[in-house]
Short mmCIF file of C-alpha atoms in Angstrom, two decimals:
data_model
loop_
_atom_site.label_atom_id
_atom_site.label_comp_id
_atom_site.label_asym_id
_atom_site.label_seq_id
_atom_site.Cartn_x
_atom_site.Cartn_y
_atom_site.Cartn_z
CA MET X 28 109.04 -70.82 -47.50
CA LEU X 29 110.89 -67.99 -45.84
CA HIS X 30 108.82 -66.15 -43.29
CA TYR X 31 108.97 -63.89 -40.28
CA GLU X 32 107.46 -63.57 -36.84
CA SER X 33 106.38 -60.24 -35.42
CA LYS X 34 105.75 -59.09 -31.90
CA LYS X 35 104.54 -55.75 -30.62
CA VAL X 36 106.95 -54.12 -28.22
CA GLU X 37 106.21 -51.31 -25.81
CA ASN X 38 108.07 -48.21 -24.81
CA CYS X 39 107.22 -45.23 -22.58
CA PHE X 40 104.59 -43.80 -24.88
CA SER X 41 101.01 -44.97 -25.22
CA GLY X 42 100.88 -43.82 -28.85
CA ALA X 43 103.92 -45.81 -29.91
CA ASN X 44 103.43 -48.47 -32.56
CA VAL X 45 106.60 -50.54 -32.48
CA TYR X 46 107.15 -54.12 -33.60
CA GLU X 47 110.07 -56.48 -33.65
CA TYR X 48 110.38 -58.85 -36.58
CA ARG X 49 112.35 -62.06 -36.37
CA LEU X 50 113.42 -63.11 -39.84
CA ASP X 51 114.51 -66.40 -41.33
CA ILE X 52 117.53 -64.66 -42.78
CA ARG X 53 120.29 -62.46 -41.53
CA LEU X 54 119.63 -59.00 -42.84
CA ASP X 55 122.79 -58.10 -44.74
CA GLU X 56 123.39 -54.84 -46.52
CA GLU X 57 121.96 -56.12 -49.80
CA TYR X 58 118.61 -56.71 -48.15
CA ILE X 59 118.78 -53.51 -46.18
CA GLU X 60 119.30 -51.73 -49.51
CA SER X 61 116.27 -53.44 -50.98
CA LEU X 62 114.23 -52.44 -47.93
CA GLY X 63 115.48 -48.91 -48.20
CA LEU X 64 114.68 -48.32 -51.87
CA THR X 65 112.00 -45.87 -50.89
CA GLY X 66 113.76 -44.31 -47.97
CA GLU X 67 116.92 -43.01 -46.40
CA ILE X 68 119.53 -45.40 -45.04
CA HIS X 69 122.13 -44.74 -42.39
CA TYR X 70 124.85 -47.25 -41.64
CA TYR X 71 127.03 -47.14 -38.56
CA ARG X 72 129.62 -49.62 -39.72
CA LYS X 73 132.33 -48.71 -37.23
CA PHE X 74 130.35 -49.74 -34.17
CA PRO X 75 131.45 -53.03 -32.58
CA ARG X 76 128.24 -54.49 -33.96
CA PRO X 77 127.40 -52.35 -36.98
CA PHE X 78 123.97 -50.74 -36.87
CA PHE X 79 121.62 -49.55 -39.57
CA GLN X 80 118.58 -47.38 -39.72
CA VAL X 81 116.18 -46.98 -42.61
CA THR X 82 113.59 -44.21 -42.67
CA PHE X 83 110.80 -44.58 -45.20
CA THR X 84 109.06 -41.59 -46.72
CA ASP X 85 105.94 -42.33 -44.67
CA GLY X 86 107.97 -42.05 -41.46
CA THR X 87 108.32 -45.76 -40.75
CA GLN X 88 111.74 -46.55 -39.29
CA VAL X 89 113.52 -49.89 -39.53
CA LYS X 90 116.59 -50.39 -37.40
CA GLY X 91 118.84 -53.07 -36.07
CA ILE X 92 122.20 -54.74 -36.21
CA ILE X 93 123.53 -55.48 -39.69
CA ASN X 94 123.52 -59.23 -40.31
CA ALA X 95 121.19 -59.95 -37.40
CA THR X 96 117.86 -61.75 -37.67
CA ILE X 97 115.85 -59.33 -35.54
CA ILE X 98 114.86 -55.84 -36.63
CA LYS X 99 112.80 -53.21 -34.88
CA VAL X 100 110.21 -51.27 -36.83
CA VAL X 101 108.71 -48.03 -35.55
CA PHE X 102 105.55 -47.08 -37.38
CA PRO X 103 104.63 -43.41 -37.55
CA ASP X 104 101.21 -43.82 -35.95
CA MET X 105 98.64 -46.41 -34.93
CA SER X 106 97.07 -46.74 -38.39
CA ILE X 107 97.37 -50.11 -40.11
CA GLU X 108 98.50 -48.86 -43.52
CA PRO X 109 102.23 -48.31 -42.83
CA GLN X 110 102.49 -51.72 -41.21
CA GLN X 111 100.70 -53.41 -44.11
CA LYS X 112 102.95 -51.61 -46.54
CA PHE X 113 106.08 -52.62 -44.65
CA GLU X 114 105.05 -56.25 -44.31
CA LYS X 115 104.31 -56.41 -48.03
CA LEU X 116 107.79 -55.07 -48.71
CA LEU X 117 109.31 -57.50 -46.25
CA ALA X 118 107.46 -60.45 -47.77
CA ALA X 119 108.63 -59.44 -51.26
CA MET X 120 112.20 -59.18 -50.01
CA LEU X 121 112.06 -62.59 -48.39
CA GLN X 122 110.54 -64.02 -51.57
CA LYS X 123 113.39 -62.54 -53.56
CA LYS X 124 115.81 -64.24 -51.19
CA LEU X 125 114.02 -67.54 -51.75
CA CYS X 126 114.29 -67.15 -55.52
CA ARG X 127 118.00 -66.41 -55.45
CA MET F 5 130.98 -58.83 -21.32
CA THR F 6 127.87 -56.77 -20.74
CA ILE F 7 128.22 -53.49 -18.88
CA TYR F 8 125.27 -52.87 -16.62
CA LEU F 9 124.50 -49.22 -15.91
CA ASN F 10 120.84 -49.45 -15.00
CA ASN F 11 121.12 -49.72 -11.23
CA ALA F 12 118.48 -47.09 -10.58
CA ALA F 13 115.99 -49.53 -12.10
CA THR F 14 117.32 -52.62 -10.38
CA ALA F 15 120.76 -53.26 -9.00
CA TRP F 16 123.03 -55.80 -10.61
CA PRO F 17 124.96 -57.63 -9.40
CA LYS F 18 123.26 -58.16 -6.09
CA ALA F 19 125.20 -58.40 -2.86
CA PRO F 20 127.34 -61.55 -2.64
CA GLY F 21 125.36 -64.45 -1.23
CA VAL F 22 121.90 -63.12 -2.08
CA GLY F 23 121.22 -65.68 -4.81
CA ASN F 24 122.30 -68.56 -2.62
CA ALA F 25 120.21 -67.26 0.26
CA VAL F 26 117.08 -67.12 -1.91
CA GLY F 27 117.76 -70.68 -3.07
CA ARG F 28 118.30 -71.81 0.50
CA GLY F 29 115.02 -70.18 1.44
CA ILE F 30 113.25 -72.20 -1.24
CA ASP F 31 114.90 -75.48 -0.27
CA CYS F 32 114.70 -75.28 3.50
CA LEU F 33 111.83 -76.48 5.65
CA PRO F 34 109.16 -73.77 5.87
CA HIS F 35 108.44 -72.25 9.26
CA HIS F 36 105.72 -70.06 10.55
CA ALA F 37 107.36 -66.98 11.93
CA GLY F 38 104.25 -65.72 13.65
CA ARG F 39 104.06 -68.77 15.89
CA SER F 40 107.70 -69.58 16.49
CA GLY F 41 108.12 -67.95 19.88
CA PHE F 42 111.77 -67.39 20.70
CA ASN F 43 113.11 -69.57 17.90
CA GLU F 44 114.67 -66.55 16.24
CA GLY F 45 116.89 -68.54 13.96
CA GLN F 46 113.80 -69.53 12.02
CA ASP F 47 112.12 -66.13 12.11
CA VAL F 48 113.21 -64.99 8.67
CA PRO F 49 110.94 -61.92 8.47
CA GLY F 50 111.72 -60.97 12.08
CA LYS F 51 115.45 -61.00 11.48
CA CYS F 52 115.10 -58.95 8.30
CA ARG F 53 112.83 -56.47 10.06
CA SER F 54 115.49 -56.01 12.76
CA LEU F 55 118.16 -55.35 10.14
CA LEU F 56 115.91 -52.84 8.39
CA ALA F 57 115.09 -51.15 11.69
CA GLU F 58 118.81 -50.80 12.35
CA LEU F 59 119.33 -49.28 8.91
CA LEU F 60 116.41 -46.89 9.42
CA ALA F 61 117.49 -46.12 13.00
CA SER F 62 114.02 -47.18 14.06
CA ARG F 63 113.10 -48.43 17.51
CA HIS F 64 110.02 -50.08 16.04
CA PRO F 65 110.90 -53.04 13.80
CA ASP F 66 107.31 -54.23 13.94
CA ARG F 67 106.24 -51.03 12.24
CA ILE F 68 108.18 -52.03 9.13
CA ILE F 69 105.89 -54.06 6.94
CA PHE F 70 107.05 -56.15 4.01
CA CYS F 71 105.69 -55.52 0.53
CA PRO F 72 106.74 -56.94 -2.82
CA ASN F 73 108.08 -53.55 -3.90
CA ALA F 74 107.94 -49.83 -3.19
CA THR F 75 104.93 -49.42 -5.48
CA GLN F 76 102.79 -51.64 -3.28
CA ALA F 77 104.17 -49.92 -0.18
CA LEU F 78 103.11 -46.55 -1.57
CA ASN F 79 99.70 -47.93 -2.51
CA ILE F 80 99.22 -49.33 0.99
CA ALA F 81 100.06 -45.91 2.42
CA LEU F 82 97.94 -43.88 0.00
CA HIS F 83 94.92 -46.18 -0.17
CA GLY F 84 95.08 -46.94 3.53
CA MET F 85 94.76 -43.30 4.59
CA ASN F 86 91.54 -42.20 6.24
CA TRP F 87 91.00 -39.25 3.95
CA HIS F 88 89.17 -36.26 5.33
CA PRO F 89 86.42 -34.68 3.26
CA ASN F 90 88.11 -32.28 0.79
CA ALA F 91 91.50 -33.77 1.58
CA VAL F 92 94.48 -32.29 -0.25
CA VAL F 93 97.78 -33.97 -1.01
CA VAL F 94 100.85 -31.97 -1.90
CA THR F 95 103.44 -33.76 -3.98
CA SER F 96 106.14 -32.88 -6.50
CA ALA F 97 106.79 -32.99 -10.22
CA ALA F 98 109.73 -35.32 -9.58
CA GLU F 99 107.55 -38.22 -8.47
CA HIS F 100 107.55 -41.64 -10.04
CA ASN F 101 104.29 -43.07 -11.35
CA SER F 102 104.26 -45.30 -8.25
CA VAL F 103 103.18 -42.13 -6.45
CA LEU F 104 101.48 -40.24 -9.27
CA ARG F 105 99.17 -43.02 -10.42
CA PRO F 106 97.78 -43.92 -6.98
CA LEU F 107 97.21 -40.21 -6.39
CA HIS F 108 95.52 -39.87 -9.77
CA PHE F 109 93.34 -42.87 -8.93
CA LEU F 110 92.29 -41.23 -5.67
CA VAL F 111 91.54 -37.98 -7.49
CA GLN F 112 89.45 -39.85 -10.04
CA HIS F 113 87.52 -41.45 -7.21
CA GLN F 114 86.99 -38.06 -5.58
CA LYS F 115 88.89 -38.92 -2.43
CA ILE F 116 91.48 -36.16 -2.71
CA THR F 117 92.70 -33.25 -4.71
CA ILE F 118 96.40 -32.88 -5.39
CA HIS F 119 98.80 -30.03 -5.85
CA VAL F 120 102.04 -30.76 -7.67
CA VAL F 121 104.99 -28.58 -6.68
CA ALA F 122 107.49 -27.61 -9.38
CA VAL F 123 111.10 -28.73 -9.37
CA ASP F 124 114.16 -26.87 -10.57
CA GLY F 125 116.18 -27.65 -13.68
CA GLN F 126 118.04 -30.37 -11.79
CA GLY F 127 114.83 -32.12 -10.78
CA ARG F 128 115.06 -30.99 -7.17
CA ILE F 129 112.04 -29.83 -5.20
CA LEU F 130 112.25 -26.12 -4.50
CA PRO F 131 111.80 -25.63 -0.73
CA GLU F 132 110.23 -22.21 -1.24
CA ALA F 133 107.66 -23.56 -3.67
CA TRP F 134 107.07 -26.52 -1.35
CA GLU F 135 106.49 -24.29 1.66
CA SER F 136 104.25 -21.99 -0.33
CA ALA F 137 102.09 -24.93 -1.48
CA ILE F 138 101.95 -26.46 1.98
CA ARG F 139 100.86 -23.15 3.52
CA LYS F 140 98.34 -22.48 0.78
CA TYR F 141 96.68 -25.88 0.51
CA HIS F 142 96.95 -27.23 4.10
CA PRO F 143 97.39 -30.81 2.92
CA GLN F 144 96.46 -33.85 4.93
CA LEU F 145 99.48 -35.56 3.40
CA ALA F 146 102.72 -34.47 1.78
CA VAL F 147 104.36 -37.18 -0.31
CA PHE F 148 107.68 -36.72 -2.04
CA THR F 149 110.65 -38.59 -3.36
CA HIS F 150 113.94 -38.51 -1.52
CA ALA F 151 115.83 -38.51 -4.83
CA SER F 152 114.73 -38.10 -8.42
CA ASN F 153 115.03 -41.35 -10.33
CA VAL F 154 115.53 -39.30 -13.50
CA THR F 155 118.30 -36.91 -12.49
CA GLY F 156 119.56 -38.23 -9.15
CA ALA F 157 118.95 -34.89 -7.43
CA VAL F 158 118.49 -35.51 -3.71
CA ASN F 159 115.85 -33.53 -1.89
CA ASP F 160 116.30 -32.08 1.57
CA ALA F 161 113.95 -34.59 3.14
CA VAL F 162 114.47 -33.23 6.64
CA LEU F 163 113.53 -29.70 5.62
CA LEU F 164 110.62 -30.64 3.35
CA GLY F 165 109.27 -33.01 5.97
CA ARG F 166 109.53 -30.41 8.70
CA ILE F 167 107.74 -27.80 6.61
CA ALA F 168 104.90 -30.21 5.99
CA ARG F 169 104.72 -31.44 9.56
CA GLU F 170 104.68 -27.92 11.01
CA ALA F 171 101.66 -27.19 8.85
CA GLY F 172 99.89 -30.24 10.23
CA ALA F 173 100.43 -32.58 7.29
CA MET F 174 101.40 -36.20 7.51
CA THR F 175 104.49 -37.11 5.53
CA LEU F 176 105.26 -40.00 3.22
CA LEU F 177 108.79 -40.30 1.83
CA ASP F 178 109.54 -42.40 -1.24
CA ALA F 179 113.04 -43.70 -0.49
CA SER F 180 113.21 -46.07 -3.46
CA GLN F 181 116.20 -44.24 -4.91
CA SER F 182 118.01 -43.54 -1.68
CA LEU F 183 117.85 -46.29 0.92
CA GLY F 184 121.14 -48.11 0.78
CA ILE F 185 123.27 -45.19 -0.39
CA LEU F 186 121.91 -42.32 1.71
CA PRO F 187 120.82 -42.07 5.33
CA VAL F 188 117.08 -42.47 5.80
CA PHE F 189 116.04 -41.99 9.44
CA PRO F 190 112.28 -41.58 9.73
CA GLU F 191 112.09 -41.39 13.50
CA ILE F 192 114.96 -38.93 13.81
CA TRP F 193 113.60 -36.87 10.94
CA GLY F 194 109.98 -37.05 12.11
CA MET F 195 108.83 -38.71 8.90
CA ASP F 196 105.48 -40.48 9.30
CA MET F 197 105.91 -43.08 6.57
CA VAL F 198 108.77 -44.25 4.37
CA ALA F 199 108.35 -46.55 1.37
CA PHE F 200 111.38 -48.43 0.09
CA THR F 201 112.42 -51.21 -2.21
CA GLY F 202 114.89 -54.01 -1.61
CA HIS F 203 116.19 -54.60 -5.13
CA LYS F 204 117.91 -51.30 -5.87
CA TYR F 205 120.60 -49.85 -3.60
CA LEU F 206 119.93 -52.35 -0.83
CA LEU F 207 121.23 -54.94 -3.34
CA GLY F 208 118.52 -57.43 -2.43
CA PRO F 209 116.29 -59.55 -4.63
CA PRO F 210 113.32 -58.27 -6.60
CA GLY F 211 110.05 -58.92 -4.84
CA THR F 212 111.19 -57.22 -1.66
CA GLY F 213 110.33 -53.83 -0.26
CA GLY F 214 108.50 -52.30 2.59
CA LEU F 215 106.74 -49.49 4.33
CA TYR F 216 107.73 -47.91 7.61
CA ILE F 217 104.62 -46.71 9.43
CA GLY F 218 105.27 -44.30 12.27
CA PRO F 219 103.74 -44.88 15.70
CA SER F 220 101.23 -42.05 15.32
CA ILE F 221 99.91 -43.24 11.97
CA VAL F 222 96.73 -45.24 11.59
CA LEU F 223 96.13 -46.83 8.21
CA ASP F 224 93.44 -49.19 7.03
CA PRO F 225 94.84 -52.34 5.49
CA VAL F 226 94.45 -52.54 1.73
CA TRP F 227 94.97 -56.29 1.53
CA VAL F 228 93.07 -58.44 4.01
CA GLY F 229 93.05 -62.18 4.44
CA GLY F 230 94.78 -64.99 6.25
CA THR F 231 97.49 -64.13 8.73
CA GLY F 232 97.94 -67.46 10.49
CA VAL F 233 97.15 -65.79 13.80
CA GLN F 234 93.89 -64.63 15.41
CA SER F 235 92.05 -66.53 12.73
CA ASP F 236 88.88 -66.53 14.83
CA LEU F 237 88.47 -62.80 14.18
CA GLU F 238 86.61 -61.48 11.14
CA ASP F 239 88.77 -58.37 11.05
CA MET F 240 92.45 -58.17 10.43
CA PRO F 241 94.49 -58.23 13.65
CA LEU F 242 95.26 -54.77 14.96
CA GLN F 243 98.93 -55.30 15.69
CA LEU F 244 101.67 -54.51 13.22
CA PRO F 245 103.14 -55.90 11.09
CA THR F 246 100.45 -58.59 10.88
CA ARG F 247 97.71 -56.07 10.10
CA PHE F 248 99.34 -55.27 6.78
CA GLU F 249 100.80 -58.63 5.82
CA ALA F 250 97.91 -60.83 4.78
CA GLY F 251 98.89 -63.98 2.95
CA THR F 252 102.00 -66.14 2.83
CA PRO F 253 105.16 -64.06 3.05
CA ASN F 254 107.91 -64.33 0.46
CA ASP F 255 110.39 -65.81 2.93
CA PRO F 256 113.02 -66.82 0.37
CA ALA F 257 113.25 -63.27 -0.99
CA ILE F 258 113.19 -61.84 2.52
CA LEU F 259 116.05 -64.16 3.43
CA GLY F 260 117.88 -62.82 0.39
CA LEU F 261 117.23 -59.26 1.55
CA SER F 262 118.58 -60.12 5.02
CA THR F 263 121.73 -61.42 3.41
CA ALA F 264 122.08 -58.23 1.41
CA LEU F 265 121.54 -56.09 4.51
CA GLU F 266 124.14 -58.03 6.47
CA TRP F 267 126.61 -57.73 3.62
CA THR F 268 126.06 -54.00 3.13
CA ARG F 269 126.33 -53.44 6.89
CA ALA F 270 129.72 -55.17 6.84
CA ASN F 271 130.71 -53.41 3.60
CA PRO F 272 129.46 -49.83 3.69
CA VAL F 273 129.34 -48.12 0.34
CA ASP F 274 132.30 -45.83 -0.39
CA SER F 275 130.28 -42.79 -1.41
CA ILE F 276 133.32 -40.73 -2.31
CA ALA F 277 134.66 -43.38 -4.68
CA LEU F 278 131.20 -43.82 -6.19
CA MET F 279 130.81 -40.07 -6.76
CA ASP F 280 134.32 -39.91 -8.24
CA LYS F 281 133.28 -42.48 -10.82
CA LEU F 282 130.07 -40.60 -11.49
CA ASN F 283 131.94 -37.34 -11.95
CA GLU F 284 134.41 -38.97 -14.29
CA LEU F 285 131.60 -40.44 -16.36
CA GLU F 286 129.94 -37.07 -16.42
CA ARG F 287 133.07 -35.28 -17.61
CA GLY F 288 133.67 -37.93 -20.25
CA LEU F 289 130.13 -37.75 -21.58
CA ILE F 290 130.26 -33.97 -21.83
CA ALA F 291 133.55 -34.21 -23.70
CA ALA F 292 131.97 -36.80 -25.99
CA GLY F 293 129.22 -34.36 -26.93
CA ALA F 294 126.38 -35.52 -24.73
CA LYS F 295 123.99 -32.94 -23.34
CA LEU F 296 123.68 -33.63 -19.63
CA ILE F 297 121.22 -32.55 -17.01
CA LYS F 298 123.81 -31.14 -14.65
CA VAL F 299 123.02 -31.90 -11.04
CA GLY F 300 124.83 -30.53 -8.03
CA ALA F 301 125.36 -32.36 -4.78
CA PRO F 302 123.75 -34.08 -3.02
CA ARG F 303 122.93 -36.62 -5.67
CA THR F 304 122.60 -40.31 -6.32
CA PRO F 305 124.85 -42.09 -8.87
CA VAL F 306 122.59 -41.24 -11.81
CA ILE F 307 123.27 -39.30 -15.00
CA SER F 308 120.55 -38.30 -17.45
CA PHE F 309 121.42 -36.97 -20.86
CA THR F 310 120.46 -36.61 -24.48
CA LEU F 311 122.74 -37.03 -27.48
CA PRO F 312 122.44 -34.48 -30.29
CA GLY F 313 121.61 -36.16 -33.59
CA TRP F 314 120.15 -39.24 -31.94
CA ASP F 315 116.71 -40.20 -30.73
CA VAL F 316 116.76 -41.06 -27.04
CA GLU F 317 115.42 -44.55 -27.60
CA ASP F 318 117.91 -45.26 -30.37
CA VAL F 319 120.79 -44.40 -28.07
CA GLY F 320 119.66 -47.06 -25.64
CA GLU F 321 119.15 -49.52 -28.47
CA VAL F 322 122.60 -48.94 -29.93
CA LEU F 323 124.37 -48.90 -26.58
CA TYR F 324 122.86 -52.28 -25.84
CA LYS F 325 122.95 -53.99 -29.20
CA SER F 326 126.18 -52.57 -30.58
CA PHE F 327 128.20 -51.88 -27.44
CA ASP F 328 126.77 -54.28 -24.81
CA ILE F 329 125.92 -51.44 -22.43
CA VAL F 330 122.64 -51.62 -20.56
CA CYS F 331 121.03 -48.30 -19.73
CA ARG F 332 117.46 -47.00 -19.54
CA THR F 333 115.82 -44.55 -21.94
CA GLY F 334 112.57 -42.65 -22.03
CA LEU F 335 110.49 -41.09 -19.31
CA HIS F 336 111.68 -43.36 -16.49
CA CYS F 337 108.06 -43.50 -15.22
CA ALA F 338 108.32 -39.91 -13.98
CA PRO F 339 106.49 -38.01 -16.71
CA ARG F 340 105.79 -34.79 -14.84
CA ILE F 341 109.42 -33.85 -14.36
CA TYR F 342 110.23 -33.21 -18.01
CA PRO F 343 108.65 -29.79 -18.46
CA HIS F 344 111.12 -28.64 -15.81
CA LEU F 345 114.19 -30.14 -17.47
CA GLU F 346 115.91 -29.03 -20.64
CA THR F 347 115.13 -32.18 -22.59
CA GLY F 348 112.91 -33.01 -25.51
CA PRO F 349 109.58 -34.79 -25.27
CA HIS F 350 111.13 -38.24 -25.37
CA GLY F 351 112.88 -38.08 -22.02
CA THR F 352 116.48 -38.97 -21.44
CA ILE F 353 119.11 -41.65 -21.56
CA ARG F 354 119.87 -42.61 -17.97
CA LEU F 355 123.06 -44.22 -16.76
CA SER F 356 123.05 -45.33 -13.14
CA LEU F 357 126.08 -46.71 -11.37
CA SER F 358 126.51 -49.04 -8.45
CA ARG F 359 129.29 -49.64 -5.98
CA PHE F 360 130.36 -52.47 -8.29
CA THR F 361 130.86 -50.28 -11.37
CA VAL F 362 134.53 -50.34 -12.38
CA GLN F 363 136.77 -47.90 -14.23
CA GLU F 364 136.85 -49.96 -17.42
CA GLU F 365 133.09 -49.77 -17.61
CA ILE F 366 133.15 -45.99 -17.24
CA ASP F 367 135.79 -45.74 -19.97
CA ALA F 368 133.88 -48.07 -22.30
CA CYS F 369 130.69 -46.09 -21.85
CA ILE F 370 132.37 -42.77 -22.57
CA GLN F 371 133.99 -44.25 -25.66
CA ALA F 372 130.71 -45.70 -26.91
CA VAL F 373 128.84 -42.42 -26.54
CA GLY F 374 131.76 -40.64 -28.23
CA GLU F 375 131.64 -43.04 -31.18
CA MET F 376 127.91 -42.56 -31.50
CA GLN F 377 128.19 -38.81 -31.41
CA HIS F 378 131.01 -38.87 -33.94
CA ALA F 379 129.02 -41.14 -36.25
CA SER F 380 126.05 -38.79 -36.22
CA LEU F 381 128.05 -35.80 -37.44
#
């Protein structure tokens, strides 16, 4: 079964709710697109290591290197709902990968 | 190849030989410096203290105490003070949390009240505002940074110290961002205490730092315990540095710091070349579209900026992950400076050079920021 690990990461702000997720897969553009169905996606393909950023309508941001296994997710506040929603989406995406 | 531009946080690379010296310190037979008499070759802390005294132009090497970092040095100074009733401390908005948090702690415990003096748009303490606050509040202590870790603006430590001293205040200088690239002469300048770190511009290992305590200053020790000498006494010995150095010293790191000090003494930093590189980076970043906090001389090799169209933290993330450039983003542990700077609430991106920064690294950084700015349009 595909899965992920998550770890809270800190920055300068006490109110920040930021996690890193280490995935079993490399997050290519197809999966970024499936993550970004309900949000806005920016690709920076010309960078030496291309970067992406997805912003969901609830303010959650997903960012990282395209085709890397680690992504950073910035949740809009400390409430649990955006994180639950994101992890549900992530699990569904990983399940889809497993079924392919 | 990673480009390291975070030297204001910790220098990298260290001075040649530092790593080997630390390893040698681990592997060699331990000695007890406090009991070694004239066997100076084995007195690792004593030798390092002498080198530091030379650097600080101090005639009192024993009044330089070792600490693991500048934060602990500042805590020893601030918590060791014999505070008067209704004591006031004057400080500045440019201070690092290593000053602000101990002061806040003392305020919370009703030991002191503080007055924070404003800085200008470069992050430099305004002498007029400083003098006004000193005259108004008659502080027992004035504590200030020699250079802002956010902007690199260097304060006129001689002038600010003199203003404070003439009003009867004791002075504590945070030289974390200056010692190693700027002169710091507490006895010539009349500075009562100077806190410093070994791992930034001194190019020594982490876990080293210290506090210079002037001859007229009496502090209570914060840490008490075994000293290896005068063990029959219940109180800490009175003499310095022993009074403030309870516990086993970090001799391997101190040996590494000695090696760094000897190397930097033999290889003085070329300040002009370093500032040329800084200026070139600054010009390149401006041309690339970055919004800089412009700082006039004197300054340390630090640039703080924001990049229109990008979150501060994302810039650091992309520089590192996409371009292999290490910088620092955010508040830089100096949260009170930002209302005085033209930045947003999320702080700045900080690039900090060292004497080892080369032209190709400057060029690569300018190009990376340019690509990011272009991509955001």
